[in-house]
């Protein structure tokens, strides 16, 4: 089933709930539903059959309409929709944000840091992938992207704790799961100590992103950042 069909079923279920079928049996005609939804009676009949097959509604057909009640499985779907909307409306931050920037060649710091066993081990444990030995660097330029990147600091992050070896100490790294170029699952890494300011995104992934996404310096790329961990 496509995402569009799933939403059509949810929308129909919501309209049935509005008519009183959520916690009791309601008598509803296909003609009434067709007018309410602005679709044909044939389409309404098809949706009702599909909802019944999924077990979302119980239905008894009579001469002057259908007796319909939303079943437990249908009620659960409505509750899931309610919960998702509540998260969207009440959270102080969105479930994801998208930034766009330009690829450029960095200083090589990323490869040095993520190759450290103490960092690498935590990335595998906390982000569920082994990072390719290098980062993809993106420069943000628009006011929207720069402001959104600054706001990111207030969102919950996956924290890679710092450590100390014989020669020096390594600081905390904050990570945000991300989808790069709409295809590659990876993460943004923000080091406590970095030569870059907030106009630069450093990205890690289990693959070489330049090769996987056919990128070169100057390429534009979008990054969708997940803020619900």
PDB file of N, CA and C in Angstrom, residues 71-120:
ATOM      1  N   UNK A  71     -13.366   0.016  15.014  1.00  0.00           N
ATOM      2  CA  UNK A  71     -12.889  -1.067  15.870  1.00  0.00           C
ATOM      3  C   UNK A  71     -11.615  -0.639  16.611  1.00  0.00           C
ATOM      4  N   UNK A  72     -11.147  -1.496  17.510  1.00  0.00           N
ATOM      5  CA  UNK A  72      -9.976  -1.177  18.324  1.00  0.00           C
ATOM      6  C   UNK A  72      -8.751  -0.867  17.469  1.00  0.00           C
ATOM      7  N   UNK A  73      -8.546  -1.665  16.406  1.00  0.00           N
ATOM      8  CA  UNK A  73      -7.376  -1.432  15.557  1.00  0.00           C
ATOM      9  C   UNK A  73      -7.453  -0.066  14.870  1.00  0.00           C
ATOM     10  N   UNK A  74      -8.672   0.331  14.482  1.00  0.00           N
ATOM     11  CA  UNK A  74      -8.845   1.657  13.886  1.00  0.00           C
ATOM     12  C   UNK A  74      -8.626   2.758  14.902  1.00  0.00           C
ATOM     13  N   UNK A  75      -9.115   2.541  16.125  1.00  0.00           N
ATOM     14  CA  UNK A  75      -8.924   3.527  17.196  1.00  0.00           C
ATOM     15  C   UNK A  75      -7.441   3.720  17.497  1.00  0.00           C
ATOM     16  N   UNK A  76      -6.691   2.622  17.438  1.00  0.00           N
ATOM     17  CA  UNK A  76      -5.237   2.707  17.669  1.00  0.00           C
ATOM     18  C   UNK A  76      -4.579   3.575  16.601  1.00  0.00           C
ATOM     19  N   UNK A  77      -5.016   3.426  15.349  1.00  0.00           N
ATOM     20  CA  UNK A  77      -4.456   4.253  14.260  1.00  0.00           C
ATOM     21  C   UNK A  77      -4.750   5.732  14.488  1.00  0.00           C
ATOM     22  N   UNK A  78      -5.956   6.048  14.935  1.00  0.00           N
ATOM     23  CA  UNK A  78      -6.303   7.442  15.227  1.00  0.00           C
ATOM     24  C   UNK A  78      -5.493   7.974  16.399  1.00  0.00           C
ATOM     25  N   UNK A  79      -5.268   7.128  17.398  1.00  0.00           N
ATOM     26  CA  UNK A  79      -4.468   7.548  18.552  1.00  0.00           C
ATOM     27  C   UNK A  79      -3.026   7.816  18.153  1.00  0.00           C
ATOM     28  N   UNK A  80      -2.491   7.007  17.228  1.00  0.00           N
ATOM     29  CA  UNK A  80      -1.133   7.226  16.726  1.00  0.00           C
ATOM     30  C   UNK A  80      -1.049   8.558  15.975  1.00  0.00           C
ATOM     31  N   UNK A  81      -2.073   8.835  15.162  1.00  0.00           N
ATOM     32  CA  UNK A  81      -2.119  10.103  14.440  1.00  0.00           C
ATOM     33  C   UNK A  81      -2.164  11.269  15.421  1.00  0.00           C
ATOM     34  N   UNK A  82      -2.993  11.143  16.456  1.00  0.00           N
ATOM     35  CA  UNK A  82      -3.109  12.182  17.476  1.00  0.00           C
ATOM     36  C   UNK A  82      -1.770  12.412  18.173  1.00  0.00           C
ATOM     37  N   UNK A  83      -1.094  11.324  18.527  1.00  0.00           N
ATOM     38  CA  UNK A  83       0.189  11.434  19.229  1.00  0.00           C
ATOM     39  C   UNK A  83       1.233  12.125  18.363  1.00  0.00           C
ATOM     40  N   UNK A  84       1.279  11.764  17.077  1.00  0.00           N
ATOM     41  CA  UNK A  84       2.251  12.385  16.169  1.00  0.00           C
ATOM     42  C   UNK A  84       1.977  13.867  15.999  1.00  0.00           C
ATOM     43  N   UNK A  85       0.699  14.234  15.863  1.00  0.00           N
ATOM     44  CA  UNK A  85       0.345  15.644  15.726  1.00  0.00           C
ATOM     45  C   UNK A  85       0.663  16.411  17.009  1.00  0.00           C
ATOM     46  N   UNK A  86       0.437  15.765  18.140  1.00  0.00           N
ATOM     47  CA  UNK A  86       0.717  16.411  19.421  1.00  0.00           C
ATOM     48  C   UNK A  86       2.201  16.721  19.553  1.00  0.00           C
ATOM     49  N   UNK A  87       3.045  15.770  19.130  1.00  0.00           N
ATOM     50  CA  UNK A  87       4.495  15.992  19.163  1.00  0.00           C
ATOM     51  C   UNK A  87       4.861  17.179  18.287  1.00  0.00           C
ATOM     52  N   UNK A  88       4.288  17.212  17.072  1.00  0.00           N
ATOM     53  CA  UNK A  88       4.598  18.298  16.142  1.00  0.00           C
ATOM     54  C   UNK A  88       4.173  19.655  16.684  1.00  0.00           C
ATOM     55  N   UNK A  89       2.999  19.709  17.312  1.00  0.00           N
ATOM     56  CA  UNK A  89       2.437  20.977  17.755  1.00  0.00           C
ATOM     57  C   UNK A  89       3.013  21.465  19.077  1.00  0.00           C
ATOM     58  N   UNK A  90       3.410  20.538  19.943  1.00  0.00           N
ATOM     59  CA  UNK A  90       3.787  20.942  21.297  1.00  0.00           C
ATOM     60  C   UNK A  90       5.289  21.000  21.536  1.00  0.00           C
ATOM     61  N   UNK A  91       6.082  20.343  20.696  1.00  0.00           N
ATOM     62  CA  UNK A  91       7.519  20.380  20.923  1.00  0.00           C
ATOM     63  C   UNK A  91       8.063  21.760  20.594  1.00  0.00           C
ATOM     64  N   UNK A  92       9.127  22.124  21.297  1.00  0.00           N
ATOM     65  CA  UNK A  92       9.755  23.422  21.070  1.00  0.00           C
ATOM     66  C   UNK A  92      10.606  23.403  19.806  1.00  0.00           C
ATOM     67  N   UNK A  93      10.775  22.232  19.215  1.00  0.00           N
ATOM     68  CA  UNK A  93      11.572  22.122  18.000  1.00  0.00           C
ATOM     69  C   UNK A  93      10.909  21.114  17.063  1.00  0.00           C
ATOM     70  N   UNK A  94      11.139  21.230  15.757  1.00  0.00           N
ATOM     71  CA  UNK A  94      10.509  20.320  14.792  1.00  0.00           C
ATOM     72  C   UNK A  94      11.184  18.953  14.816  1.00  0.00           C
ATOM     73  N   UNK A  95      10.503  17.904  14.291  1.00  0.00           N
ATOM     74  CA  UNK A  95      11.113  16.567  14.272  1.00  0.00           C
ATOM     75  C   UNK A  95      12.312  16.458  13.337  1.00  0.00           C
ATOM     76  N   UNK A  96      12.390  17.360  12.359  1.00  0.00           N
ATOM     77  CA  UNK A  96      13.557  17.388  11.480  1.00  0.00           C
ATOM     78  C   UNK A  96      13.680  18.774  10.856  1.00  0.00           C
ATOM     79  N   UNK A  97      14.890  19.111  10.457  1.00  0.00           N
ATOM     80  CA  UNK A  97      15.135  20.361   9.736  1.00  0.00           C
ATOM     81  C   UNK A  97      16.031  20.035   8.546  1.00  0.00           C
ATOM     82  N   UNK A  98      15.905  20.820   7.496  1.00  0.00           N
ATOM     83  CA  UNK A  98      16.714  20.595   6.299  1.00  0.00           C
ATOM     84  C   UNK A  98      17.583  21.818   6.026  1.00  0.00           C
ATOM     85  N   UNK A  99      18.866  21.567   5.842  1.00  0.00           N
ATOM     86  CA  UNK A  99      19.825  22.628   5.530  1.00  0.00           C
ATOM     87  C   UNK A  99      20.414  22.361   4.154  1.00  0.00           C
ATOM     88  N   UNK A 100      20.814  23.437   3.490  1.00  0.00           N
ATOM     89  CA  UNK A 100      21.448  23.300   2.180  1.00  0.00           C
ATOM     90  C   UNK A 100      22.740  24.096   2.174  1.00  0.00           C
ATOM     91  N   UNK A 101      23.775  23.517   1.600  1.00  0.00           N
ATOM     92  CA  UNK A 101      25.056  24.205   1.543  1.00  0.00           C
ATOM     93  C   UNK A 101      25.882  23.745   0.360  1.00  0.00           C
ATOM     94  N   UNK A 102      27.110  24.240   0.319  1.00  0.00           N
ATOM     95  CA  UNK A 102      28.025  23.955  -0.780  1.00  0.00           C
ATOM     96  C   UNK A 102      29.200  23.135  -0.290  1.00  0.00           C
ATOM     97  N   UNK A 103      29.512  22.081  -1.023  1.00  0.00           N
ATOM     98  CA  UNK A 103      30.617  21.203  -0.656  1.00  0.00           C
ATOM     99  C   UNK A 103      31.954  21.916  -0.850  1.00  0.00           C
ATOM    100  N   UNK A 104      32.859  21.744   0.107  1.00  0.00           N
ATOM    101  CA  UNK A 104      34.216  22.287  -0.038  1.00  0.00           C
ATOM    102  C   UNK A 104      35.212  21.342   0.622  1.00  0.00           C
ATOM    103  N   UNK A 105      36.473  21.490   0.256  1.00  0.00           N
ATOM    104  CA  UNK A 105      37.524  20.656   0.830  1.00  0.00           C
ATOM    105  C   UNK A 105      37.949  21.224   2.171  1.00  0.00           C
ATOM    106  N   UNK A 106      37.905  20.384   3.204  1.00  0.00           N
ATOM    107  CA  UNK A 106      38.228  20.834   4.546  1.00  0.00           C
ATOM    108  C   UNK A 106      39.704  20.741   4.865  1.00  0.00           C
ATOM    109  N   UNK A 107      39.993  20.824   6.160  1.00  0.00           N
ATOM    110  CA  UNK A 107      41.379  20.825   6.635  1.00  0.00           C
ATOM    111  C   UNK A 107      41.906  19.429   6.934  1.00  0.00           C
ATOM    112  N   UNK A 108      41.049  18.423   6.797  1.00  0.00           N
ATOM    113  CA  UNK A 108      41.477  17.065   7.085  1.00  0.00           C
ATOM    114  C   UNK A 108      41.350  16.676   8.544  1.00  0.00           C
ATOM    115  N   UNK A 109      40.764  17.600   9.343  1.00  0.00           N
ATOM    116  CA  UNK A 109      40.598  17.317  10.772  1.00  0.00           C
ATOM    117  C   UNK A 109      39.668  16.135  11.017  1.00  0.00           C
ATOM    118  N   UNK A 110      38.598  16.086  10.233  1.00  0.00           N
ATOM    119  CA  UNK A 110      37.579  15.074  10.454  1.00  0.00           C
ATOM    120  C   UNK A 110      38.132  13.667  10.407  1.00  0.00           C
ATOM    121  N   UNK A 111      38.938  13.384   9.364  1.00  0.00           N
ATOM    122  CA  UNK A 111      39.518  12.049   9.219  1.00  0.00           C
ATOM    123  C   UNK A 111      40.407  11.714  10.412  1.00  0.00           C
ATOM    124  N   UNK A 112      41.123  12.707  10.888  1.00  0.00           N
ATOM    125  CA  UNK A 112      42.034  12.499  12.029  1.00  0.00           C
ATOM    126  C   UNK A 112      41.249  12.130  13.285  1.00  0.00           C
ATOM    127  N   UNK A 113      40.187  12.871  13.544  1.00  0.00           N
ATOM    128  CA  UNK A 113      39.444  12.647  14.789  1.00  0.00           C
ATOM    129  C   UNK A 113      38.639  11.349  14.774  1.00  0.00           C
ATOM    130  N   UNK A 114      37.888  11.106  13.704  1.00  0.00           N
ATOM    131  CA  UNK A 114      37.022   9.925  13.722  1.00  0.00           C
ATOM    132  C   UNK A 114      37.806   8.625  13.591  1.00  0.00           C
ATOM    133  N   UNK A 115      39.106   8.735  13.235  1.00  0.00           N
ATOM    134  CA  UNK A 115      39.942   7.533  13.189  1.00  0.00           C
ATOM    135  C   UNK A 115      40.409   7.108  14.573  1.00  0.00           C
ATOM    136  N   UNK A 116      40.225   7.982  15.570  1.00  0.00           N
ATOM    137  CA  UNK A 116      40.621   7.647  16.935  1.00  0.00           C
ATOM    138  C   UNK A 116      39.712   6.526  17.462  1.00  0.00           C
ATOM    139  N   UNK A 117      40.283   5.442  17.937  1.00  0.00           N
ATOM    140  CA  UNK A 117      39.481   4.292  18.382  1.00  0.00           C
ATOM    141  C   UNK A 117      38.404   4.643  19.409  1.00  0.00           C
ATOM    142  N   UNK A 118      38.710   5.559  20.341  1.00  0.00           N
ATOM    143  CA  UNK A 118      37.730   5.908  21.368  1.00  0.00           C
ATOM    144  C   UNK A 118      36.498   6.605  20.780  1.00  0.00           C
ATOM    145  N   UNK A 119      36.711   7.434  19.772  1.00  0.00           N
ATOM    146  CA  UNK A 119      35.589   8.073  19.087  1.00  0.00           C
ATOM    147  C   UNK A 119      34.860   7.053  18.212  1.00  0.00           C
ATOM    148  N   UNK A 120      35.640   6.307  17.438  1.00  0.00           N
ATOM    149  CA  UNK A 120      35.077   5.367  16.470  1.00  0.00           C
ATOM    150  C   UNK A 120      34.175   4.341  17.145  1.00  0.00           C
TER     151      UNK A 120
END
